[in-house]
Coordinates of C-alpha atoms in Angstrom, one line a residue:
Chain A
X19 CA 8.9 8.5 -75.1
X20 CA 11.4 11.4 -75.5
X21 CA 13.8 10.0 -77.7
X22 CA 11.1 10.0 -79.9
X23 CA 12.3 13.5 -80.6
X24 CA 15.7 12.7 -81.6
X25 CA 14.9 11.2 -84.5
X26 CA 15.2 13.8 -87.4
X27 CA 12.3 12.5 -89.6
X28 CA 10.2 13.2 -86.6
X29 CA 11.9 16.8 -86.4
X30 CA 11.2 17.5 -89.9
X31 CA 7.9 16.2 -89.5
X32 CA 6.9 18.3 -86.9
X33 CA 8.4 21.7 -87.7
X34 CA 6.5 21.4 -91.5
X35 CA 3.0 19.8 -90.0
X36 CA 3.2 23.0 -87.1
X37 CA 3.8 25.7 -90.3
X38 CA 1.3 24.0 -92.2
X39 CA -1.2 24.1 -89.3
X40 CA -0.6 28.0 -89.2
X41 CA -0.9 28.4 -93.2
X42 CA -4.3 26.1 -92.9
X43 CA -5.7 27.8 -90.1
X44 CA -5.0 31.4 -91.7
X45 CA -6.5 30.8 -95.2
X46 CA -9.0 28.3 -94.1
X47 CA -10.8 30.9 -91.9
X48 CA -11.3 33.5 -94.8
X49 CA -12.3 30.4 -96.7
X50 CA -15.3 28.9 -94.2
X51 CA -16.0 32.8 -93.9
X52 CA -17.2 33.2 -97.7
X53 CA -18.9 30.2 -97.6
X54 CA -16.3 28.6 -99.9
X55 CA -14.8 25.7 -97.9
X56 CA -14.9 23.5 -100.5
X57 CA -12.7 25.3 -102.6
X58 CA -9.9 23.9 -101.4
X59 CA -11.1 20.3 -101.6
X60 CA -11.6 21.3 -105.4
X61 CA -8.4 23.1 -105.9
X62 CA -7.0 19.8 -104.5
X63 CA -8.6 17.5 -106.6
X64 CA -7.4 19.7 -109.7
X65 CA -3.8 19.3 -108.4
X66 CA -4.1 15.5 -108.5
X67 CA -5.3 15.8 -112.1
X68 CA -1.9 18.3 -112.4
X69 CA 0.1 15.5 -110.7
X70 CA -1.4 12.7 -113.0
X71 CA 0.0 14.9 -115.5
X72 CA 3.2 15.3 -114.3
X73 CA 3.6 11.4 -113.7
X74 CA 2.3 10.7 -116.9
X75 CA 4.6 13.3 -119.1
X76 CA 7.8 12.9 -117.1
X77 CA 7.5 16.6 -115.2
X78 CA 7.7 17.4 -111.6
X79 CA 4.3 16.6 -110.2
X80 CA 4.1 19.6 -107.9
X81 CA 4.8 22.1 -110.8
X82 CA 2.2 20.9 -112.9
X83 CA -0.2 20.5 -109.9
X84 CA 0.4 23.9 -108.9
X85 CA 0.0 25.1 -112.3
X86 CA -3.0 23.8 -112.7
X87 CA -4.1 25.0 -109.3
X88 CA -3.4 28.2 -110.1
X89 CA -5.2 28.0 -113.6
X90 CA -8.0 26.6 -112.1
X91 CA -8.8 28.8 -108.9
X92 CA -8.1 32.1 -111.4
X93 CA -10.7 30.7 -114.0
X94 CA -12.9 29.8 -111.4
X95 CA -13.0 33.9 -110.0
X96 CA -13.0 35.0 -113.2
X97 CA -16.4 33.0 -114.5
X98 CA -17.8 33.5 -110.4
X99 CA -17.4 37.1 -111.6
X100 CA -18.6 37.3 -115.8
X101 CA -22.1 34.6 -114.5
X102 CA -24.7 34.2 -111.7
X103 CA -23.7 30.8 -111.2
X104 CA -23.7 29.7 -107.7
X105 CA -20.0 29.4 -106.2
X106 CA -20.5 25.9 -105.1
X107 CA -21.9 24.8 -108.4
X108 CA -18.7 25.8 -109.6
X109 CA -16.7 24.6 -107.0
X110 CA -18.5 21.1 -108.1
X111 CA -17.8 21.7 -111.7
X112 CA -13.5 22.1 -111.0
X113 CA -13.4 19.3 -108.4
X114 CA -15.1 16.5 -110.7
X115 CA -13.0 18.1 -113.5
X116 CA -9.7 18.0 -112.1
X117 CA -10.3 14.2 -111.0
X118 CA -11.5 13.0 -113.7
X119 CA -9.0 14.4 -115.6
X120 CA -6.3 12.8 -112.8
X121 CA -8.4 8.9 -113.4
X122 CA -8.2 9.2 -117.0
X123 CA -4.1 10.1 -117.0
X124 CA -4.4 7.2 -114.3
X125 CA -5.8 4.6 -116.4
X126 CA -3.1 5.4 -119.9
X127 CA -0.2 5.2 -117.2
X128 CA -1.3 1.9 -116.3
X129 CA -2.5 2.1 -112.8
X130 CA -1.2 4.0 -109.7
X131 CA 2.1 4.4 -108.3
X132 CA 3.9 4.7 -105.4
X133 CA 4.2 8.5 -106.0
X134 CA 0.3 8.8 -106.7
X135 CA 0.0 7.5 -103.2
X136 CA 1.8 9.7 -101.0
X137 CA 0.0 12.4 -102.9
X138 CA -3.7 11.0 -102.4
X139 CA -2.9 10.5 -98.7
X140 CA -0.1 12.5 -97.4
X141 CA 3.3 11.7 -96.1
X142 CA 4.4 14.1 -93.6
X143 CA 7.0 11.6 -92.2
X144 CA 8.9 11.3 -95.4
X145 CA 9.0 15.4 -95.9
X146 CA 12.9 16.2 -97.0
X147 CA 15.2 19.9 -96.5
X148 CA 13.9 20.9 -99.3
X149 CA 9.9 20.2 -98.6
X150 CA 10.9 22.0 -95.3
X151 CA 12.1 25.2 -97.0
X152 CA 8.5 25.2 -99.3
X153 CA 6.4 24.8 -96.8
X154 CA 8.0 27.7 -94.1
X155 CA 8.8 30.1 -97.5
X156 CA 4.9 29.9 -98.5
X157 CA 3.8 30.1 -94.6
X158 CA 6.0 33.1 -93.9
X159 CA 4.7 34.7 -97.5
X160 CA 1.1 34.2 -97.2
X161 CA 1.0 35.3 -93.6
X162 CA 2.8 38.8 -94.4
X163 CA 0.2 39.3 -97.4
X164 CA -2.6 38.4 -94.9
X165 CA -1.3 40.7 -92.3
X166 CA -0.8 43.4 -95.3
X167 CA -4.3 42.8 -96.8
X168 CA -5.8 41.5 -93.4
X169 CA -8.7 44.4 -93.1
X170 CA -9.3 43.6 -96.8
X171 CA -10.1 40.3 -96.7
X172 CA -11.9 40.6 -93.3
X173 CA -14.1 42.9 -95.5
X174 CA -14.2 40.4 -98.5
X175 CA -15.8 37.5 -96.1
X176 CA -18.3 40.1 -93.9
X177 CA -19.5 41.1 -97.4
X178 CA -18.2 41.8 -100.9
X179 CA -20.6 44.0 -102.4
X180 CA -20.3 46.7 -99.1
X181 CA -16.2 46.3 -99.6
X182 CA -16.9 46.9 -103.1
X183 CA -19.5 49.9 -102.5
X184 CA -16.3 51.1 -100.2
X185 CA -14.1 51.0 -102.9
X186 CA -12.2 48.3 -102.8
X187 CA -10.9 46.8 -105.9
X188 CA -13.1 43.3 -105.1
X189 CA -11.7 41.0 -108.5
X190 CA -8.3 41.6 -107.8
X191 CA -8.3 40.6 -104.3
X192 CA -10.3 38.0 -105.1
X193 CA -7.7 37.0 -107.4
X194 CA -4.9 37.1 -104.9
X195 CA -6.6 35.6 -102.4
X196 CA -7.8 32.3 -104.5
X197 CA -3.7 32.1 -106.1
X198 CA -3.0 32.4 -101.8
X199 CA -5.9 29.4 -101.9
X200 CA -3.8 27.6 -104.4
X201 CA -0.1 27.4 -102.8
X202 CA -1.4 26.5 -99.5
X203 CA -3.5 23.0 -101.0
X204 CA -0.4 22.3 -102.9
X205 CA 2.5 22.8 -100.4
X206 CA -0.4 21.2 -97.5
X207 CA -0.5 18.3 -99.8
X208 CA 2.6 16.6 -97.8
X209 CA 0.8 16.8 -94.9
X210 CA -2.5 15.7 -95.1
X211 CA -2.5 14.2 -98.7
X212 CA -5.0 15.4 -101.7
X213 CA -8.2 13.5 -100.1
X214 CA -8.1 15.0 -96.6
X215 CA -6.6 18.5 -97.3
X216 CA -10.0 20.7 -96.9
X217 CA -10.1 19.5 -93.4
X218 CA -7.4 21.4 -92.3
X219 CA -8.5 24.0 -93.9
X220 CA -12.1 23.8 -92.6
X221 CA -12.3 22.0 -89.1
X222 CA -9.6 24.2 -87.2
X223 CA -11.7 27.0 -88.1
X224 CA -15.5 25.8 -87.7
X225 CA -14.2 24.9 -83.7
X226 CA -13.1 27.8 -83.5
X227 CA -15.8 29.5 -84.7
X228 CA -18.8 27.6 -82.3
X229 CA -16.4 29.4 -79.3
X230 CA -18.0 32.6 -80.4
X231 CA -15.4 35.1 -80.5
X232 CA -14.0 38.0 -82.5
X233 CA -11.8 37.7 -85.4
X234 CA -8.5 37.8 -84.3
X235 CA -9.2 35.8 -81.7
X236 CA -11.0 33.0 -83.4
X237 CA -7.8 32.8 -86.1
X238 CA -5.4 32.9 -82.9
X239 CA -7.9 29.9 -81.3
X240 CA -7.8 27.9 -84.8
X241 CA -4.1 27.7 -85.2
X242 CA -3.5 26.8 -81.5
X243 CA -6.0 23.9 -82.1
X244 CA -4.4 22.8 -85.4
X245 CA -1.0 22.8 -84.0
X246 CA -2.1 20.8 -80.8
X247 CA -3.6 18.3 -83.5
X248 CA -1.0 17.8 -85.6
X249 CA 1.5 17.9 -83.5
X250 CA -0.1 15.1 -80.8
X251 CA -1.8 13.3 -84.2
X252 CA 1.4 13.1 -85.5
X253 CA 3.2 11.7 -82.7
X254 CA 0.1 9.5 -82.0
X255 CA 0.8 8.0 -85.4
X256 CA 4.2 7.2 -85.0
X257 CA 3.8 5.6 -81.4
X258 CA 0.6 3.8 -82.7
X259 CA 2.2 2.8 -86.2
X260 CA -0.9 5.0 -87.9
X261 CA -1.3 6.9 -90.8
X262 CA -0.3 10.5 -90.0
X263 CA -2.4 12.7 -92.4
X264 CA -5.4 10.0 -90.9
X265 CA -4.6 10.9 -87.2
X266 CA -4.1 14.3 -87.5
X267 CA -7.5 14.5 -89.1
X268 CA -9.4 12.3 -86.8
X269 CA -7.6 14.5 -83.5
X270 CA -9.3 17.6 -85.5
X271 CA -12.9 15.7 -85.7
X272 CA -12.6 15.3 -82.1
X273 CA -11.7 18.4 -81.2
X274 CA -15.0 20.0 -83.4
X275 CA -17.5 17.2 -81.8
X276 CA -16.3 18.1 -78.6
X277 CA -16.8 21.7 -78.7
X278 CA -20.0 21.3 -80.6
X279 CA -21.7 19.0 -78.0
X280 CA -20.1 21.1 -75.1
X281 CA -21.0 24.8 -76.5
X282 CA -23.4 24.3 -79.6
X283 CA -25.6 22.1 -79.0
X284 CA -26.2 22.0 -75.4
X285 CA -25.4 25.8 -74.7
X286 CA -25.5 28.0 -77.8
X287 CA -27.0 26.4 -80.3
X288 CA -27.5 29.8 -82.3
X289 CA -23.6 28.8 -83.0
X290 CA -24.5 26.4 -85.4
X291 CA -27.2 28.3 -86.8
X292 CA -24.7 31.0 -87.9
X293 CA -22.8 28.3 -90.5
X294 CA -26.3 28.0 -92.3
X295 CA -27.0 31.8 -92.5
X296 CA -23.8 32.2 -94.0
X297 CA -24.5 34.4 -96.8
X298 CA -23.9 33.5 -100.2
X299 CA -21.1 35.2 -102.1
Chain B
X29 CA -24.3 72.2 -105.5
X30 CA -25.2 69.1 -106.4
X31 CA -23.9 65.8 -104.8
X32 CA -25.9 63.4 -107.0
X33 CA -27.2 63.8 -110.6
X34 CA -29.5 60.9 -112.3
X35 CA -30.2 62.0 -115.9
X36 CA -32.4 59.3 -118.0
X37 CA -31.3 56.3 -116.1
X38 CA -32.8 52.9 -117.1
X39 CA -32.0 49.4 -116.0
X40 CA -33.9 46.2 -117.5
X41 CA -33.0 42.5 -116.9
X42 CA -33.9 40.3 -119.5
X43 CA -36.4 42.6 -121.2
X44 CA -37.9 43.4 -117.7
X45 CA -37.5 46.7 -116.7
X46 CA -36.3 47.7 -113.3
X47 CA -35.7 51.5 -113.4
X48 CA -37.6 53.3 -115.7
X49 CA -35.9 57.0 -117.3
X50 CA -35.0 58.2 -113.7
X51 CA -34.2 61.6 -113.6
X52 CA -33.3 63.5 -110.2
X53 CA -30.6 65.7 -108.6
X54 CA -29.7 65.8 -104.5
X55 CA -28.0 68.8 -103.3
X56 CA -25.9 69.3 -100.4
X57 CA -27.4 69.1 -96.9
X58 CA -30.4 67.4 -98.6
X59 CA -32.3 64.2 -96.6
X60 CA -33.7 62.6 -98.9
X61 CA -36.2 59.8 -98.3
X62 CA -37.0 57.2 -101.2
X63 CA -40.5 55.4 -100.8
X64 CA -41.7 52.6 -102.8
X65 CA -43.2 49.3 -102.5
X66 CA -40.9 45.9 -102.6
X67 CA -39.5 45.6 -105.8
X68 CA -40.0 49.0 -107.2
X69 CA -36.5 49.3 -107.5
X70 CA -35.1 51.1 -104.8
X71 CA -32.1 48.9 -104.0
X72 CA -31.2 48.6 -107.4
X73 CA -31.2 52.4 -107.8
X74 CA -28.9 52.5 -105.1
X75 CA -26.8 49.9 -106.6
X76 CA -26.8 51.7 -109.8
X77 CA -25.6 55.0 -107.4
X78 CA -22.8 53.0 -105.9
X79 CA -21.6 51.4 -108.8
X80 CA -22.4 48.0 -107.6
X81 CA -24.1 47.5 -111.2
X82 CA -22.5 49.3 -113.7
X83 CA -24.8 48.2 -117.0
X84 CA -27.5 50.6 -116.6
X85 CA -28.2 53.1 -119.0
X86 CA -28.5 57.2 -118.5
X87 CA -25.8 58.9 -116.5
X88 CA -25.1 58.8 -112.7
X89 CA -22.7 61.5 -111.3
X90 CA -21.6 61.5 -107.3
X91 CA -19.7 64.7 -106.9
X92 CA -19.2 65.3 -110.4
X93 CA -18.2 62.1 -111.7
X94 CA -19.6 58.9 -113.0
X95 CA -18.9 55.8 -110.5
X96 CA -18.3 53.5 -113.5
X97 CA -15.4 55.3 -114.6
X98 CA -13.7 56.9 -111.4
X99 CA -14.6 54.0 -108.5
X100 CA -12.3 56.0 -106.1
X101 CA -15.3 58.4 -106.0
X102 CA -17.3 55.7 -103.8
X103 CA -14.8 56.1 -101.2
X104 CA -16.8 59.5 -100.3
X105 CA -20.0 57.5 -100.1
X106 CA -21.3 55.8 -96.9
X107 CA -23.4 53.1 -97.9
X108 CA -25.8 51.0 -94.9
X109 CA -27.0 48.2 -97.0
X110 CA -30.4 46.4 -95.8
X111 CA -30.0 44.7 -92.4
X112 CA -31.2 41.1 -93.6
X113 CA -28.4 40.8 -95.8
X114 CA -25.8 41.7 -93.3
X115 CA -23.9 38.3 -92.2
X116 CA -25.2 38.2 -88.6
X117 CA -23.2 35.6 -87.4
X118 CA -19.7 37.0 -88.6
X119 CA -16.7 36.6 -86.1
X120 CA -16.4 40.1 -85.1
X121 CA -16.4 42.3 -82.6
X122 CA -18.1 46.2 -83.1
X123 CA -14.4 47.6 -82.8
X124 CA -13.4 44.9 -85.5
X125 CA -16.0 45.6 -87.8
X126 CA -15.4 49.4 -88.1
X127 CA -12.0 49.1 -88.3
X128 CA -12.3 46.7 -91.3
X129 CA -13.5 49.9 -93.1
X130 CA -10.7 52.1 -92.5
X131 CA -7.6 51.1 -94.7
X132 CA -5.4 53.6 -93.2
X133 CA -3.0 52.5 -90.5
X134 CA -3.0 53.7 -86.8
X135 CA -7.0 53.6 -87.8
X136 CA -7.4 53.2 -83.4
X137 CA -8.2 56.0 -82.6
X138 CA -10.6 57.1 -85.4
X139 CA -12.6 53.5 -85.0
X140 CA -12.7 54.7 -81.1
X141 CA -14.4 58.2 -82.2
X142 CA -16.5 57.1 -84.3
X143 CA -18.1 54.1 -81.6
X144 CA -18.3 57.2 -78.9
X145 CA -20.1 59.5 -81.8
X146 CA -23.1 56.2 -82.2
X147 CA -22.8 55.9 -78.8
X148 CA -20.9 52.6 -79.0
X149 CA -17.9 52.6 -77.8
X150 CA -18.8 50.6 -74.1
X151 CA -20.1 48.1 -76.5
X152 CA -16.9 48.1 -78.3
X153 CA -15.9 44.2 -77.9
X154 CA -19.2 42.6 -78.5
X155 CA -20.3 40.6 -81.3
X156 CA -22.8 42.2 -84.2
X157 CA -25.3 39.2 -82.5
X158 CA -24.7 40.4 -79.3
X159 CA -26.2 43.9 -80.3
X160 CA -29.8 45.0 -80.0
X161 CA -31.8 45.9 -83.7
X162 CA -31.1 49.5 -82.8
X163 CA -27.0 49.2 -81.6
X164 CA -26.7 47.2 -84.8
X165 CA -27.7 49.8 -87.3
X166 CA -26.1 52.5 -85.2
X167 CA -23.2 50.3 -86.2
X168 CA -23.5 49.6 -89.6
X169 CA -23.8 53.7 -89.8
X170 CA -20.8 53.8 -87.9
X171 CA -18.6 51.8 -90.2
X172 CA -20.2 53.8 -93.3
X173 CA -19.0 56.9 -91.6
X174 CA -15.5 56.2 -90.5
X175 CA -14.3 57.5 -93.6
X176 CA -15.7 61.0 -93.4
X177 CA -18.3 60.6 -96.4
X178 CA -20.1 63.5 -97.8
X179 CA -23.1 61.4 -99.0
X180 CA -24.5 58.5 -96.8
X181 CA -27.5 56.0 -98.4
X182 CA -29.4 53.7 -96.1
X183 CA -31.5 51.2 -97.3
X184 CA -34.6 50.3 -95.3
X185 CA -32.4 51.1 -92.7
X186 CA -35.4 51.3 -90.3
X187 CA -36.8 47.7 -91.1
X188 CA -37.2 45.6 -87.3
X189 CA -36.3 48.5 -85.7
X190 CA -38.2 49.5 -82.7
X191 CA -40.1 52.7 -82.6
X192 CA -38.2 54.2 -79.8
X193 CA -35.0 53.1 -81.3
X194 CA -35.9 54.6 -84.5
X195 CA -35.9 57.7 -83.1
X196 CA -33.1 57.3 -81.5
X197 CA -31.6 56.4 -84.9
X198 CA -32.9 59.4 -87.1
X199 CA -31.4 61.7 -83.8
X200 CA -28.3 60.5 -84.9
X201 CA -28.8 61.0 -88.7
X202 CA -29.8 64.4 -88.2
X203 CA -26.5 65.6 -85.8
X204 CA -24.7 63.8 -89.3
X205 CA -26.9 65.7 -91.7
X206 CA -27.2 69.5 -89.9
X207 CA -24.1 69.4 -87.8
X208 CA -21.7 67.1 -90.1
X209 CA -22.9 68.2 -93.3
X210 CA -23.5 64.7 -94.3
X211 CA -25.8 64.7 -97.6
X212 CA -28.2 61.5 -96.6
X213 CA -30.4 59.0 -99.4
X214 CA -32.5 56.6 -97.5
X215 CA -35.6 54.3 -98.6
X216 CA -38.3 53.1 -96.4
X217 CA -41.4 51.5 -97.3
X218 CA -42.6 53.7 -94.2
X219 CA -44.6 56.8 -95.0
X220 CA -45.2 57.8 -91.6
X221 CA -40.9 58.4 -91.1
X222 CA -40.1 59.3 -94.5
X223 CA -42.6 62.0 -94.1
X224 CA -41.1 63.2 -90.5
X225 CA -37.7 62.9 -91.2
X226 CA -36.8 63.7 -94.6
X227 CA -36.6 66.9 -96.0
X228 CA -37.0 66.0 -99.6
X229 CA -38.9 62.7 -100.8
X230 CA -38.6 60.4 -103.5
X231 CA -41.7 58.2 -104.3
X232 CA -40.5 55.6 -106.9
X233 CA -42.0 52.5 -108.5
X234 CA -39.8 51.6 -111.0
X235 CA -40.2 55.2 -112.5
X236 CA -40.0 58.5 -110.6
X237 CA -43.4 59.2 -109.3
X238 CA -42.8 62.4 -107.6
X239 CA -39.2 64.1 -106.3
X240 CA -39.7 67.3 -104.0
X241 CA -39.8 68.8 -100.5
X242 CA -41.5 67.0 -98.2
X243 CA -44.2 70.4 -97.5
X244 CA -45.3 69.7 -101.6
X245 CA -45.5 65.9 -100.6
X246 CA -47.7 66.1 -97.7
X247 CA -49.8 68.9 -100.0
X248 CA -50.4 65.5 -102.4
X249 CA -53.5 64.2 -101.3
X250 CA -53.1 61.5 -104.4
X251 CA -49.8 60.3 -103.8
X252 CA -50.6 60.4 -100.1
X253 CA -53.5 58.0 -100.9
X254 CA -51.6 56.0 -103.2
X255 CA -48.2 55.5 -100.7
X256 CA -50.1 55.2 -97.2
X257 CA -52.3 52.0 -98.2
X258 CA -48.9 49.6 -98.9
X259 CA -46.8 51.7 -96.3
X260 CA -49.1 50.3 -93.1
X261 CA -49.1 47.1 -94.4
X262 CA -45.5 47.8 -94.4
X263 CA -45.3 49.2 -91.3
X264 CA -47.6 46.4 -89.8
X265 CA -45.3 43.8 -90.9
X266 CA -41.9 44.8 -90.5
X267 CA -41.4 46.6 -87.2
X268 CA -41.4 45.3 -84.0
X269 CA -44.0 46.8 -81.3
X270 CA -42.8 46.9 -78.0

C-alpha cells in the first residue's frame, strides 16, 4: 500500500489537494458565515463560461476564467452595494450567466473537449510543477492577507453594518475579499473540478460549524477535516480506480452527516437552527 | 460642548417620509433616552447618526464633523445595535467577539479589561448563545467600548431583558456615563426606564415631539398620556417576567 507513495503523480497530487484543502477551508468559512456560500459555485460557473472562452478563442483557459472571475465577483459587490437586491438573487443571476454563456461558446466550438472535461470535473491526478507552484503561491498569499485582515473579516461575517458603524472601510474589503473568493475557485478548479468546487468551500466548514466552537477553532477543525478527506479520498480513488474530485467530495458528505446525526440532530439541534438564522447581508 | 448636532434633518423613502426636520443637540455627559413607537424612526435616526445612511437631508455633526464626509469620526462612537439583529449563532467566543473590534495589535490585554469592566471576563470563552439576555448586551456594550468612545447609542438595548438584569445593565451605563464620561443615546419603547434612567429624553415619531430634561418630561402630563398607553403595551410584550 506504501509504494503507493512513491509514485510522483500521487506526490503532486497530494501536496496540491492538502493546500487546496487549507485555501478552501479558510475562505469557505468567511463565505458560509455571510450567508454567501453559493458564491463560489457562481464564481465557478462564470470561470467555465471564461474557459469556453479561452478554448473557443485560442487563449489560456485559466486566464480568461480568472478574468472573468474577477470581473464578475467585483460587479457582483459593486451592484450588492448601488441596489437592495437580495445577495442570492444575484448570486443566481452570475451563475446562470456565466453558464450559459460557457454552453453557447460550447455549441459554436462544436461540442466538448477533452480540456472542457478536466475542468467540469477536476483532475487532481494530472496536476504538473507548475499547477503545484499556483496553487501553494495563492494558498500562502491568501492566508497572509487573512491573517493580516483576519479581525476584519471576522467583523464583515458577525455583521457588516456594526463593522461599518466601527469604521471600517466595508466596500473595499468587500472587494478584496470576493477577488480572494475568485483565485481560490479558479486555482481549486484542479482539484475538485467547476461542478463540485462549492463543496469544499462549504461542507468543511458547515461540520465544523455543528461542533459548536469559537472561531479559530472551528477554521483549525475545518481544515483538519478537509485535509483528512482529501487526502484519504484521494488515495481511496486511486486504490478503488474512482474519480478523485468525486471521492474527496463524497468523504466530505460523510463526514457532515456523521456529525449532524451524532451532535445536531440527536444532541444539539439548535446547531442547525443557527444556518437558518443566518442573517442576511 | 456639544457631541451631537442635528439641524433640519429629513429622510424620505420613496416619497414616504421617515424623519421629519429633526433638530436637536446632546452635550457632553448627557443620557439621553429616545422614545417612540415601532417605526417612528428611531433606528433610522441612529443610522443617519452613524453614517450607516448617508442620503438624508439637514446636517448631522458628531464632534464637530459630519459622518458622511470624515467616516474616521465613527471610530469615537460606540454603537449597540438592536439584539434581534445580532447573528446569534456566530462562531465566537466573548473574548473573540471583542477583540474583533479592536484593530490594533497586542489588543489582549485591552479585550481582557474591558470583559472584567462588564463583568465578563470568567465568561470569557463562551459562545454569544451560551450567554444569558443580560451577559449578552453587557457584551455587545463591551465590544462598543473597547475603543474608548466618547459617545455610545444603544438601540432598544433593553428589549427581552429581564427586569433585574436591566438594572443591572443601566448600573453599568451609569459608571460609563458619570465615571467614564461616556456621552450615551439610547431608544426604548419603555417609558417607565427612559424616564428613570435618562437624564434628557427624546420623544420622536417621525418628527421631534419633545427634546428636554427628564424633570420638564415628567411635568408633561400630555406627552405622558400620549407615550405611556403604547409604552405598556410595549413593555407587556417585549420583556421577559421572571
Amino acid at each position: 500500500m506504501l509504494e503507493i507513495f512513491q509514485y510522483a503523480f500521487i506526490q503532486k497530487a497530494l501536496i496540491s489537494g492538502i493546500s487546496l484543502s487549507v485555501l478552501c477551508s479558510i475562505i469557505g468559512l468567511f463565505l458560509v458565515l455571510r450567508r454567501q456560500a453559493l458564491f463560489g459555485d457562481a464564481l465557478s460557473h462564470m470561470a467555465f463560461g471564461g474557459i469556453a472562452v479561452g478554448i473557443y478563442s485560442n487563449v489560456y483557459p485559466l486566464w480568461t476564467a480568472f478574468i472573468l472571475s474577477i470581473v464578475a465577483s467585483i460587479g457582483i459587490t459593486k451592484i450588492r452595494q448601488i441596489t437592495n437586491l437580495p445577495s442570492d438573487s444575484l448570486i443566481a443571476v452570475l451563475l446562470s450567466f456565466g453558464f450559459s454563456l460557457g454552453v453557447i461558446l460550447i455549441s459554436l466550438s462544436n461540442g466538448f473537449s477533452v480540456d472542457l472535461f478536466s475542468f467540469l470535473f477536476g483532475s487532481i491526478l494530472l496536476v504538473n510543477n507548475i499547477d503545484i507552484v499556483t496553487i501553494i503561491l495563492s494558498t500562502i498569499s491568501i492566508a497572509i492577507i487573512t491573517k493580516i485582515f483576519f479581525k476584519k473579516f471576522m467583523y464583515l461575517s458577525f455583521d457588516e453594518d456594526q463593522a461599518k458603524a466601527s469604521g471600517l472601510s466595508v466596500s473595499k474589503l468587500n472587494y478584496l475579499f470576493v477577488t480572494m473568493v475568485a483565485v481560490t475557485v479558479i486555482v481549486s478548479m484542479k482539484l475538485a473540478g467547476i461542478l463540485l468546487i462549492s463543496s469544499l468551500l462549504v461542507l468543511p466548514n458547515l461540520s465544523a460549524l455543528l461542533l459548536g466552537y469559537g472561531f479559530k477553532k472551528t477554521l483549525l477543525i475545518s481544515i483538519i477535516i478537509s485535509i483528512s478527506c482529501v487526502f484519504f479520498g484521494i488515495l481511496l480513488s486511486y486504490a478503488l480506480d474512482l474519480a478523485p474530485s468525486g471521492t474527496v467530495v463524497m468523504a466530505l458528505v460523510g463526514i457532515f452527516i456523521g456529525i449532524f446525526f451524532k451532535k445536531g440532530l440527536f444532541k444539539n439541534y439548535a446547531s442547525i437552527n443557527r444556518l437558518r438564522n443566518m442573517p442576511h447581508h | 460642548m456639544n457631541v451631537v448636532d442635528i439641524q433640519n434633518l429629513n429622510y424620505v423613502i420613496d416619497s414616504s417620509v421617515i424623519l421629519n426636520d429633526i433638530s436637536f443637540s446632546v452635550k457632553e455627559g448627557d443620557f439621553l433616552g429616545i422614545i417612540g413607537p415601532n417605526g417612528a424612526g428611531k433606528t433610522i435616526l441612529f443610522y443617519c447618526m452613524l453614517g450607516l445612511i448617508e442620503n438624508y437631508d439637514g446636517k448631522i455633526d458628531i464632534l464637530g464633523s459630519d459622518t458622511r464626509k470624515n467616516p474616521s469620526i465613527r471610530k469615537k462612537i460606540g454603537y449597540v445595535p438592536q439584539k434581534r439583529t445580532i447573528y446569534n449563532e456566530f462562531p465566537a467566543t466573548a473574548e473573540e467577539i471583542v477583540s474583533m473590534a479592536v484593530f490594533e495589535k497586542n489588543s489582549y490585554n485591552k479585550v481582557h479589561s474591558v470583559l472584567k469592566v462588564v463583568d465578563l471576563f470568567d465568561q470569557r470563552n463562551k459562545r454569544f448563545n451560551q450567554l444569558s439576555g443580560g451577559q449578552q448586551q453587557r457584551l455587545l456594550i463591551a465590544k462598543a467600548i473597547v475603543n474608548d468612545p466618547i459617545l455610545l447609542i444603544l438601540d432598544e438595548p433593553t428589549n427581552a431583558v429581564d427586569l433585574e438584569q436591566q438594572n443591572n445593565f443601566f448600573t453599568l451605563l451609569n459608571k460609563l456615563n458619570k465615571e467614564d464620561h461616556v456621552t450615551i443615546i439610547w431608544s426604548s419603547h419603555d417609558l417607565e426606564a427612559i424616564s428613570n434612567y435618562s437624564n434628557k429624553i427624546g420623544c420622536i415619531n417621525k418628527q421631534l415631539f419633545f427634546h428636554g430634561t427628564s424633570k420638564d418630561f415628567s411635568e408633561n402630563k400630555h406627552l405622558l398620556n400620549t407615550f405611556d398607553e403604547f409604552s405598556m403595551y410595549f413593555h407587556m410584550h417585549t420583556h421577559e417576567h421572571k
